[in-house]
XYZ file of C-alpha atoms in Angstrom:
69
model
C 274.339 56.120 110.746
C 272.904 52.909 112.180
C 276.175 51.103 111.484
C 278.119 53.446 113.763
C 275.572 52.983 116.548
C 275.677 49.194 116.165
C 279.490 49.195 116.285
C 279.536 51.305 119.460
C 276.910 49.082 121.109
C 278.905 45.961 120.229
C 282.089 47.521 121.622
C 280.322 48.390 124.884
C 278.901 44.880 125.211
C 282.344 43.459 124.476
C 283.820 45.474 127.346
C 280.955 44.351 129.610
C 281.659 40.736 128.662
C 285.328 41.235 129.463
C 284.482 42.645 132.903
C 282.048 39.790 133.496
C 284.741 37.254 132.615
C 287.223 38.927 134.960
C 284.733 38.855 137.832
C 283.955 35.225 137.078
C 287.652 34.380 136.999
C 288.215 35.976 140.393
C 285.150 34.492 142.136
C 284.448 31.134 140.475
C 286.859 28.325 141.283
C 284.702 25.362 140.248
C 285.722 25.255 136.589
C 282.360 26.302 135.181
C 282.068 27.115 131.455
C 281.457 30.800 132.242
C 284.822 31.928 130.876
C 284.462 29.857 127.720
C 281.055 31.377 126.977
C 282.425 34.838 127.667
C 285.343 34.301 125.294
C 283.038 32.854 122.636
C 280.715 35.841 122.855
C 283.636 38.272 122.550
C 284.961 36.462 119.477
C 281.502 36.542 117.876
C 281.112 40.252 118.683
C 284.528 40.979 117.166
C 283.489 39.125 114.017
C 280.256 41.128 113.865
C 282.164 44.386 114.295
C 284.539 43.460 111.475
C 281.613 42.464 109.251
C 279.826 45.752 109.972
C 282.950 47.768 109.220
C 283.480 45.875 105.970
C 279.839 46.327 104.953
C 279.927 50.020 105.838
C 283.120 50.589 103.895
C 281.952 48.693 100.816
C 278.527 50.372 100.799
C 280.029 53.842 101.266
C 278.360 54.502 104.622
C 281.689 54.537 106.483
C 284.556 56.641 105.247
C 288.001 57.561 106.503
C 288.040 61.231 107.412
C 291.549 61.513 108.839
C 293.304 64.560 107.338
C 296.645 62.782 106.986
C 295.284 60.003 104.731
């Protein structure tokens, strides 16, 4: 159960990082590394999400429950 909660939290923080990067892109014109850090954090969060999904699938904690599969 904790894997699902961690995945949802990472997805929410990824969306927050995306919004933060958009606001920084619209307001900041000085070429600060804000967008690079935002992109780096989103890539790391995506990697963590993929690792959690892989771990959950291999350990049997996550399962596909779609009726058509």
